[in-house]
Coordinates of C-alpha atoms in Angstrom, one line a residue:
Chain N
M251 CA 3.6 39.6 15.7
T252 CA 2.9 42.2 13.2
K253 CA -0.5 43.7 13.1
Q254 CA -1.0 42.7 9.6
S255 CA -0.6 39.0 10.1
T256 CA -3.1 38.9 13.0
T257 CA -6.0 39.5 10.4
I258 CA -7.7 36.1 10.6
T259 CA -9.9 35.1 7.8
A260 CA -12.4 32.3 7.2
D261 CA -9.7 30.5 5.3
D262 CA -7.5 30.6 8.4
L263 CA -10.0 29.0 10.5
H264 CA -10.4 26.1 7.9
A265 CA -6.8 25.8 7.6
Y266 CA -6.4 25.8 11.4
A267 CA -9.1 23.1 11.9
D268 CA -7.4 21.0 9.1
G269 CA -3.9 21.4 10.8
K270 CA -2.5 23.1 7.6
L271 CA -0.9 26.2 9.4
T272 CA 2.5 26.8 10.4
P273 CA 3.1 26.8 14.2
M274 CA 3.4 30.5 14.1
R275 CA 0.3 31.2 12.2
A276 CA -1.6 28.6 14.3
A277 CA -0.5 30.4 17.6
E278 CA -2.0 33.7 16.0
V279 CA -5.3 31.8 15.2
E280 CA -5.3 30.4 18.7
A281 CA -5.0 33.8 20.1
Y282 CA -7.8 35.1 18.0
L283 CA -10.1 32.0 18.8
A284 CA -9.5 32.6 22.5
E285 CA -11.4 36.0 22.2
H286 CA -13.9 35.0 19.6
P287 CA -16.0 32.2 20.9
A288 CA -18.2 32.1 17.8
A289 CA -15.2 31.4 15.7
A290 CA -13.9 29.0 18.2
A291 CA -17.3 27.1 17.9
E292 CA -16.9 27.1 14.2
V293 CA -13.3 25.5 14.3
A294 CA -14.4 22.9 16.7
D295 CA -17.4 21.9 14.5
Y296 CA -15.1 21.7 11.4
Q297 CA -12.8 19.5 13.6
S298 CA -15.6 17.3 14.7
I299 CA -16.9 16.8 11.2
N300 CA -13.4 15.8 10.1
A301 CA -13.2 13.5 13.0
A302 CA -16.5 11.8 12.3
M303 CA -15.5 11.1 8.7
R304 CA -12.1 9.7 9.8
S305 CA -13.7 7.5 12.5
V306 CA -15.5 5.9 9.5
F307 CA -12.8 5.7 6.8
D308 CA -9.4 5.5 8.7
G309 CA -9.9 1.8 9.5
V310 CA -9.3 1.1 5.8
L311 CA -5.7 2.1 6.3
D312 CA -5.1 -0.9 8.6
E313 CA -6.9 -3.4 6.4
P314 CA -4.6 -5.8 4.4
I315 CA -4.2 -4.8 0.8
P316 CA -6.3 -7.0 -1.6
S317 CA -4.0 -9.3 -3.5
A318 CA -5.6 -8.2 -6.8
Q319 CA -4.5 -4.8 -6.5
V320 CA -1.0 -5.9 -5.7
A321 CA -1.1 -7.9 -8.7
V322 CA -2.1 -5.1 -10.8
V323 CA 0.9 -3.2 -9.7
L324 CA 3.2 -6.0 -10.1
D325 CA 1.8 -6.9 -13.5
R326 CA 2.3 -10.6 -12.5
R327 CA 2.2 -12.8 -15.5
P328 CA 3.7 -16.3 -15.9
R329 CA 7.4 -15.9 -17.1
F330 CA 8.6 -19.4 -17.6
A331 CA 8.5 -21.5 -20.6
V332 CA 8.8 -25.0 -19.1
P333 CA 6.5 -28.0 -19.7
A334 CA 3.3 -27.8 -17.8
A335 CA 4.0 -24.3 -17.3
A336 CA 0.4 -23.4 -17.2
A337 CA -0.4 -25.3 -14.0
V338 CA 2.8 -24.3 -12.3
A339 CA 2.4 -20.6 -13.4
G340 CA -1.2 -20.6 -12.0
M341 CA 0.3 -21.7 -8.7
M342 CA 3.1 -19.4 -8.9
L343 CA 0.7 -16.4 -9.3
G344 CA -1.0 -17.4 -6.2
A345 CA 2.3 -18.0 -4.4
G346 CA 3.7 -14.6 -5.5
L347 CA 0.9 -12.9 -3.9
T348 CA 1.2 -14.8 -0.9
W349 CA 4.9 -13.7 -0.6
F350 CA 4.0 -10.0 -1.2
A351 CA 1.5 -10.3 1.5
Q352 CA 3.8 -12.2 4.0
F353 CA 6.8 -10.0 3.5
G354 CA 5.0 -6.7 3.9
A355 CA 6.2 -5.7 0.4
V356 CA 5.8 -1.8 0.8
S357 CA 9.5 -1.1 1.2
P358 CA 12.0 -1.8 -1.6
E359 CA 13.7 -4.5 0.6
G360 CA 10.3 -6.1 1.3
V361 CA 9.7 -6.2 -2.4
A362 CA 13.1 -7.7 -3.2
L363 CA 12.8 -10.3 -0.5
A364 CA 9.2 -11.3 -1.6
E365 CA 10.5 -11.5 -5.2
L366 CA 13.3 -13.7 -4.1
A367 CA 10.8 -15.9 -2.1
E368 CA 8.7 -16.1 -5.3
K369 CA 11.5 -17.1 -7.6
S370 CA 13.2 -19.5 -5.2
T371 CA 9.8 -21.3 -4.6
A372 CA 9.1 -21.2 -8.3
A373 CA 12.5 -22.8 -9.0
Y374 CA 11.9 -25.4 -6.3
V375 CA 8.5 -26.4 -7.7
V376 CA 9.8 -26.6 -11.3
Y377 CA 13.1 -28.2 -10.8
A378 CA 13.0 -30.2 -7.6
P379 CA 10.7 -33.0 -8.9
E380 CA 13.0 -33.5 -12.1
K381 CA 14.5 -37.0 -12.1
R382 CA 16.6 -37.0 -15.2
H383 CA 17.6 -33.3 -15.7
P384 CA 17.5 -31.5 -12.3
V385 CA 20.5 -29.6 -13.1
E386 CA 22.8 -28.6 -16.1
V387 CA 26.1 -29.1 -14.4
V388 CA 26.4 -32.0 -12.0
A389 CA 28.1 -31.8 -8.6
S390 CA 31.1 -33.7 -9.9
E391 CA 32.1 -30.8 -11.8
S392 CA 31.6 -28.4 -9.1
D393 CA 34.8 -26.4 -9.9
H394 CA 33.5 -25.8 -13.2
L395 CA 30.2 -25.0 -11.9
S396 CA 31.6 -22.4 -9.6
A397 CA 33.6 -20.7 -12.2
W398 CA 30.8 -20.7 -14.7
L399 CA 28.3 -19.1 -12.5
S400 CA 30.9 -16.7 -11.1
N401 CA 31.6 -15.7 -14.7
R402 CA 27.9 -15.4 -15.9
M403 CA 26.7 -13.8 -12.7
N404 CA 29.6 -11.4 -12.4
M405 CA 30.4 -12.3 -8.8
S406 CA 32.9 -14.5 -6.9
F407 CA 30.5 -17.5 -6.4
R408 CA 31.6 -20.1 -3.9
I409 CA 29.4 -23.1 -3.6
P410 CA 28.2 -23.6 -0.2
R411 CA 28.4 -27.1 1.4
L412 CA 25.5 -28.4 3.5
G413 CA 26.9 -31.8 4.2
D414 CA 26.9 -31.1 8.0
L415 CA 23.1 -31.1 7.7
G416 CA 22.9 -34.1 5.6
F417 CA 22.5 -32.4 2.2
E418 CA 24.9 -33.0 -0.7
L419 CA 25.1 -31.0 -3.9
V420 CA 23.2 -32.4 -6.9
G421 CA 24.5 -29.6 -9.2
G422 CA 23.4 -26.3 -10.6
R423 CA 21.8 -24.4 -13.4
L424 CA 21.7 -21.0 -14.9
M425 CA 18.3 -19.2 -14.4
V426 CA 16.8 -16.2 -16.0
G427 CA 17.5 -13.0 -14.0
D428 CA 16.6 -9.4 -14.6
A429 CA 20.0 -7.6 -15.5
T430 CA 22.3 -10.7 -15.2
P431 CA 21.5 -14.4 -15.1
A432 CA 20.5 -15.9 -11.8
A433 CA 21.7 -19.3 -10.5
L434 CA 20.1 -22.3 -9.0
L435 CA 21.9 -24.8 -6.9
M436 CA 20.3 -28.1 -5.7
Y437 CA 20.9 -30.2 -2.8
E438 CA 19.5 -33.6 -1.7
N439 CA 19.6 -35.6 1.5
A440 CA 19.7 -39.3 2.0
Q441 CA 15.9 -39.5 1.9
G442 CA 15.9 -37.9 -1.5
R443 CA 14.4 -34.7 -0.3
R444 CA 15.6 -31.7 -2.1
L445 CA 16.6 -28.0 -1.3
V446 CA 17.3 -25.3 -3.9
L447 CA 19.3 -22.3 -3.4
Y448 CA 18.4 -19.4 -5.8
V449 CA 21.0 -16.7 -6.1
R450 CA 20.7 -13.5 -8.2
N451 CA 23.4 -10.6 -8.3
D452 CA 21.2 -8.0 -10.0
L453 CA 19.2 -6.3 -7.3
P454 CA 18.1 -2.9 -8.2
E455 CA 19.1 -1.5 -4.8
K456 CA 22.0 -2.6 -2.6
A457 CA 20.8 -3.8 0.8
D458 CA 21.8 -6.1 3.6
T459 CA 18.6 -7.6 5.2
A460 CA 18.1 -10.0 7.9
M461 CA 16.8 -13.5 6.9
R462 CA 13.0 -13.9 6.4
Y463 CA 11.1 -17.0 6.5
G464 CA 7.8 -17.6 4.6
R465 CA 5.8 -20.4 3.2
A466 CA 3.2 -21.2 0.6
Q467 CA 1.5 -24.4 0.7
D468 CA 4.2 -27.0 1.4
T469 CA 7.1 -24.9 0.4
G470 CA 9.1 -23.1 3.0
V471 CA 11.6 -20.3 1.9
V472 CA 14.3 -18.3 3.7
T473 CA 15.4 -15.1 1.7
W474 CA 17.9 -12.5 2.5
T475 CA 20.0 -9.9 0.5
S476 CA 23.6 -9.0 0.7
G477 CA 24.6 -5.9 -1.4
E478 CA 23.3 -6.6 -4.8
A479 CA 23.1 -10.2 -4.2
G480 CA 19.9 -11.8 -3.2
Y481 CA 19.4 -15.4 -1.8
G482 CA 16.4 -17.7 -1.4
L483 CA 16.6 -21.3 0.1
A484 CA 13.4 -23.2 -0.6
G485 CA 12.2 -26.6 0.0
A486 CA 9.4 -28.6 1.6
F487 CA 10.7 -28.1 5.0
S488 CA 9.7 -26.5 8.1
Q489 CA 11.1 -23.2 9.4
K490 CA 13.0 -25.2 12.0
E491 CA 14.7 -27.3 9.3
L492 CA 15.2 -24.6 6.8
L493 CA 16.7 -21.9 9.0
P494 CA 19.8 -23.6 10.1
A495 CA 20.5 -24.5 6.5
A496 CA 20.1 -20.9 5.4
Q497 CA 22.3 -19.8 8.3
L498 CA 25.0 -22.2 7.1
V499 CA 24.7 -20.9 3.5
R500 CA 24.9 -17.4 4.5
A501 CA 27.8 -17.9 6.8
Q502 CA 29.8 -19.7 4.0
L503 CA 28.9 -17.0 1.4
A504 CA 30.1 -14.2 3.7
L505 CA 33.6 -15.8 3.9
Chain S
M575 CA 10.6 0.3 -11.9
L576 CA 10.6 -2.1 -9.1
R577 CA 11.1 0.9 -6.7
N578 CA 8.2 2.7 -8.5
R579 CA 6.0 -0.2 -8.1
S580 CA 6.7 -0.4 -4.4
L581 CA 6.0 3.2 -3.9
L582 CA 2.7 2.4 -5.6
I583 CA 1.9 -0.3 -3.3
A584 CA 2.6 1.8 -0.4
E585 CA -0.2 4.3 -1.6
I586 CA -2.8 1.6 -1.9
P587 CA -4.1 2.0 1.7
H588 CA -4.6 5.7 1.1
L589 CA -6.4 5.2 -2.3
R590 CA -8.6 2.7 -0.7
R591 CA -9.6 5.0 2.1
Y592 CA -10.2 7.9 -0.5
A593 CA -12.2 5.4 -2.8
R594 CA -14.3 4.3 0.3
S595 CA -15.1 7.7 1.1
L596 CA -16.3 8.4 -2.4
T597 CA -18.3 5.2 -3.0
R598 CA -19.2 4.2 0.6
D599 CA -19.2 0.6 -0.7
A600 CA -16.2 -1.7 -0.1
D601 CA -16.4 -3.6 -3.3
A602 CA -17.0 -0.6 -5.5
A603 CA -14.2 1.1 -3.8
D604 CA -11.8 -1.5 -4.5
D605 CA -12.9 -1.7 -8.2
L606 CA -12.1 2.0 -8.3
V607 CA -8.7 1.6 -6.7
Q608 CA -8.0 -1.2 -9.2
G609 CA -9.0 1.0 -12.1
C610 CA -6.9 3.9 -10.9
L611 CA -3.8 1.7 -10.5
E612 CA -4.3 0.4 -14.0
R613 CA -4.6 3.8 -15.3
A614 CA -1.5 5.0 -13.2
L615 CA 0.7 2.2 -14.5
G616 CA -0.3 3.0 -18.0
R617 CA 0.9 6.6 -17.8
F618 CA 3.6 6.1 -15.1
H619 CA 6.0 7.9 -17.5
L620 CA 4.1 11.0 -17.1
W621 CA 4.6 11.1 -13.4
Q622 CA 7.5 13.5 -12.4
P623 CA 9.3 12.1 -9.4
T624 CA 9.8 15.4 -7.9
R625 CA 6.1 15.7 -7.4
R626 CA 4.3 13.8 -4.8
L627 CA 2.8 10.6 -6.0
R628 CA -0.4 10.6 -3.8
P629 CA -1.9 13.7 -5.2
W630 CA -1.1 12.6 -8.8
L631 CA -2.8 9.1 -8.0
F632 CA -5.8 10.9 -6.3
T633 CA -6.4 13.0 -9.4
I634 CA -6.5 10.0 -11.5
M635 CA -9.0 8.3 -9.1
H636 CA -11.2 11.3 -8.8
N637 CA -11.4 11.5 -12.6
L638 CA -12.1 7.8 -12.8
F639 CA -14.8 8.4 -10.1
I640 CA -16.4 11.3 -11.9
D641 CA -16.7 9.1 -15.0
T642 CA -18.6 6.5 -13.2
R643 CA -20.7 8.9 -11.2
R644 CA -22.0 10.5 -14.4
L645 CA -23.2 7.1 -15.4
R646 CA -25.4 6.8 -12.3
V647 CA -26.9 10.1 -11.9
N648 CA -29.0 10.7 -8.8
R649 CA -28.2 7.4 -7.3
T650 CA -27.3 8.4 -3.8
P651 CA -24.4 6.6 -2.0
A652 CA -25.3 3.3 -0.4
L653 CA -25.4 4.0 3.3
P654 CA -26.6 1.6 6.0
L655 CA -29.8 3.5 6.4
D656 CA -31.2 1.1 8.8
E657 CA -28.4 1.8 11.3
M658 CA -29.2 5.5 11.3
H659 CA -32.7 5.3 12.6
R660 CA -32.2 3.1 15.6
P661 CA -33.3 4.8 18.9
P662 CA -30.6 6.6 20.6
S663 CA -30.5 4.3 23.6
Q664 CA -27.7 2.2 22.5
A665 CA -24.2 1.7 24.0
A666 CA -21.8 4.6 23.7
G667 CA -20.0 3.0 20.7
Q668 CA -23.1 2.7 18.9
E669 CA -24.1 6.2 19.6
H670 CA -20.8 7.3 18.2
H671 CA -21.2 5.3 15.2
L672 CA -24.7 6.8 14.6
A673 CA -23.2 10.3 15.1
A674 CA -20.4 9.6 12.5
Q675 CA -23.1 8.1 10.1
A676 CA -25.4 11.0 10.5
V677 CA -22.5 13.4 9.6
L678 CA -21.8 11.4 6.5
R679 CA -25.5 11.4 5.6
Q680 CA -25.5 15.3 5.8
I681 CA -22.4 15.5 3.7
D682 CA -23.9 13.4 1.0
L683 CA -26.9 15.9 0.9
L684 CA -24.4 18.6 0.1
P685 CA -24.1 19.8 -3.6
T686 CA -21.6 17.5 -5.2
E687 CA -18.9 20.1 -5.6
Q688 CA -19.1 21.0 -1.8
R689 CA -19.3 17.3 -0.9
D690 CA -15.9 16.4 -2.9
A691 CA -14.2 19.2 -1.1
V692 CA -15.4 18.4 2.4
L693 CA -14.4 14.7 2.0
L694 CA -11.2 15.2 0.2
V695 CA -9.9 17.8 2.7
G696 CA -11.3 16.1 5.8
V697 CA -10.2 12.6 5.2
N698 CA -6.9 12.7 3.3
E699 CA -3.6 14.5 4.3
L700 CA -3.2 16.8 1.3
T701 CA -2.3 20.3 1.3
Y702 CA -5.0 22.7 -0.1
A703 CA -3.1 23.2 -3.2
E704 CA -2.9 19.4 -3.7
A705 CA -6.5 19.0 -3.1
A706 CA -7.4 21.7 -5.6
K707 CA -5.3 20.0 -8.1
V708 CA -7.1 16.7 -7.6
L709 CA -10.4 18.3 -8.0
G710 CA -9.1 20.3 -11.0
I711 CA -10.1 23.9 -9.6
P712 CA -8.1 26.7 -8.3
E713 CA -7.2 26.8 -4.6
G714 CA -9.5 29.8 -3.9
T715 CA -12.4 27.8 -5.5
L716 CA -11.6 24.9 -3.3
M717 CA -11.7 27.2 -0.1
S718 CA -14.9 28.6 -1.0
R719 CA -16.4 25.3 -1.6
L720 CA -15.1 24.0 1.7
H721 CA -16.5 27.0 3.5
R722 CA -19.9 26.7 2.1
G723 CA -20.0 23.0 2.5
R724 CA -19.0 23.2 6.0
T725 CA -21.2 26.0 6.9
K726 CA -24.2 24.2 5.4
L727 CA -23.2 21.1 7.5
R728 CA -23.1 23.0 10.7
E729 CA -26.7 24.1 10.0
Q730 CA -28.0 20.8 8.8
L731 CA -26.4 19.1 11.9
G732 CA -27.8 21.7 14.2
M733 CA -24.4 22.6 15.3
A734 CA -24.5 26.5 14.8
G735 CA -25.7 28.3 17.8
K736 CA -26.0 25.2 20.0
R737 CA -22.6 25.3 21.5
A738 CA -23.8 25.5 25.2
T739 CA -24.1 21.8 25.7
A740 CA -22.4 21.1 22.4
N741 CA -19.2 19.4 21.4
P742 CA -20.0 16.4 19.4
Q743 CA -16.2 16.1 19.0
D744 CA -15.9 15.5 22.7
A745 CA -18.5 12.7 22.3
I746 CA -16.5 11.3 19.3
R747 CA -13.3 11.3 21.1
R748 CA -14.7 9.8 24.3
V749 CA -15.8 6.6 22.8
K750 CA -12.6 6.1 20.7

């Protein structure tokens, strides 16, 4: 310890109270405080003033973020031009926020999963009720469908089979993505209940995440990412019904 | 841009805490945060990723707050006054609450410049250099405002010279 550095100023006392000093400098201040009770009292008072303020305001940090503020940042606006889009878009806006809240979208992965959840449920809500044109390419042309989607999405795309769970492929269609097109596959079971698999291959950051389940109103969704590819399986099913289907899809896609 | 947006979202809790300390009113604070986020998005291209995002956002918010403060000159922040004058015979938690509110009340009686410095430094994790930048003043000015503000607070709270029994901080910690 040099003599020069042991000169303790008022600024040092504040900096010590605020925890802004390097450990070395803090030790010097501590040594000084041990011999100067008045200065020690000052520091203690500064700290208790800080503690009082923080006891009032720190609770805010743990509060959920208001959805309106998340919406501002994400600049959520309806993005589809489908019939009856207004009503659907209104619902989507609410659903999107739900996802961002449910998926704790403060990490890039959380944001990616929340967006997948939002897009998958949007696709489900828009296309699953379609009787006449639910898909562009029907299941009987599944080889063509597979080649077409692989080509447009710049990935090797094998169409997962869900027959073991009672779901048969209805077909697929191309969707709007960010950098490259996204794809939608639709499945249906004997009761006519539908499932959609939304796939994109243009995630801004590569990541392999675990599967996440969430739901908005009646629609459940399981999302995950693998490299640049993101997946969302959505339908009006419970978590118990949806998860095995998602696992089956994921296992086949990983082959 | 997705990454930038998620960075922004991650800052929201800190923005809300700072806003709450400035306005003392949950709704007004959230309006302030909302306005700050809108402004920040509008000029996101000006943010240099090498700089910390938080001080940049705080600067925007502080300026926004000053703009609105000018509009309501002399209107003291809304504090739960009724809570502050209850007899000190309450439970420990209540006592602690009163102590903290009393400190805030005294902070609000400080000259605006000193209040800003005491609140910004005391509540948020910024370096002094960053805090000075948020307030648009040199670091030396920040330190002298901080010192004058805290010295005055000690007097107003009857801290200075009463150290024998003292230690309000212990009282605060004890009930946490």
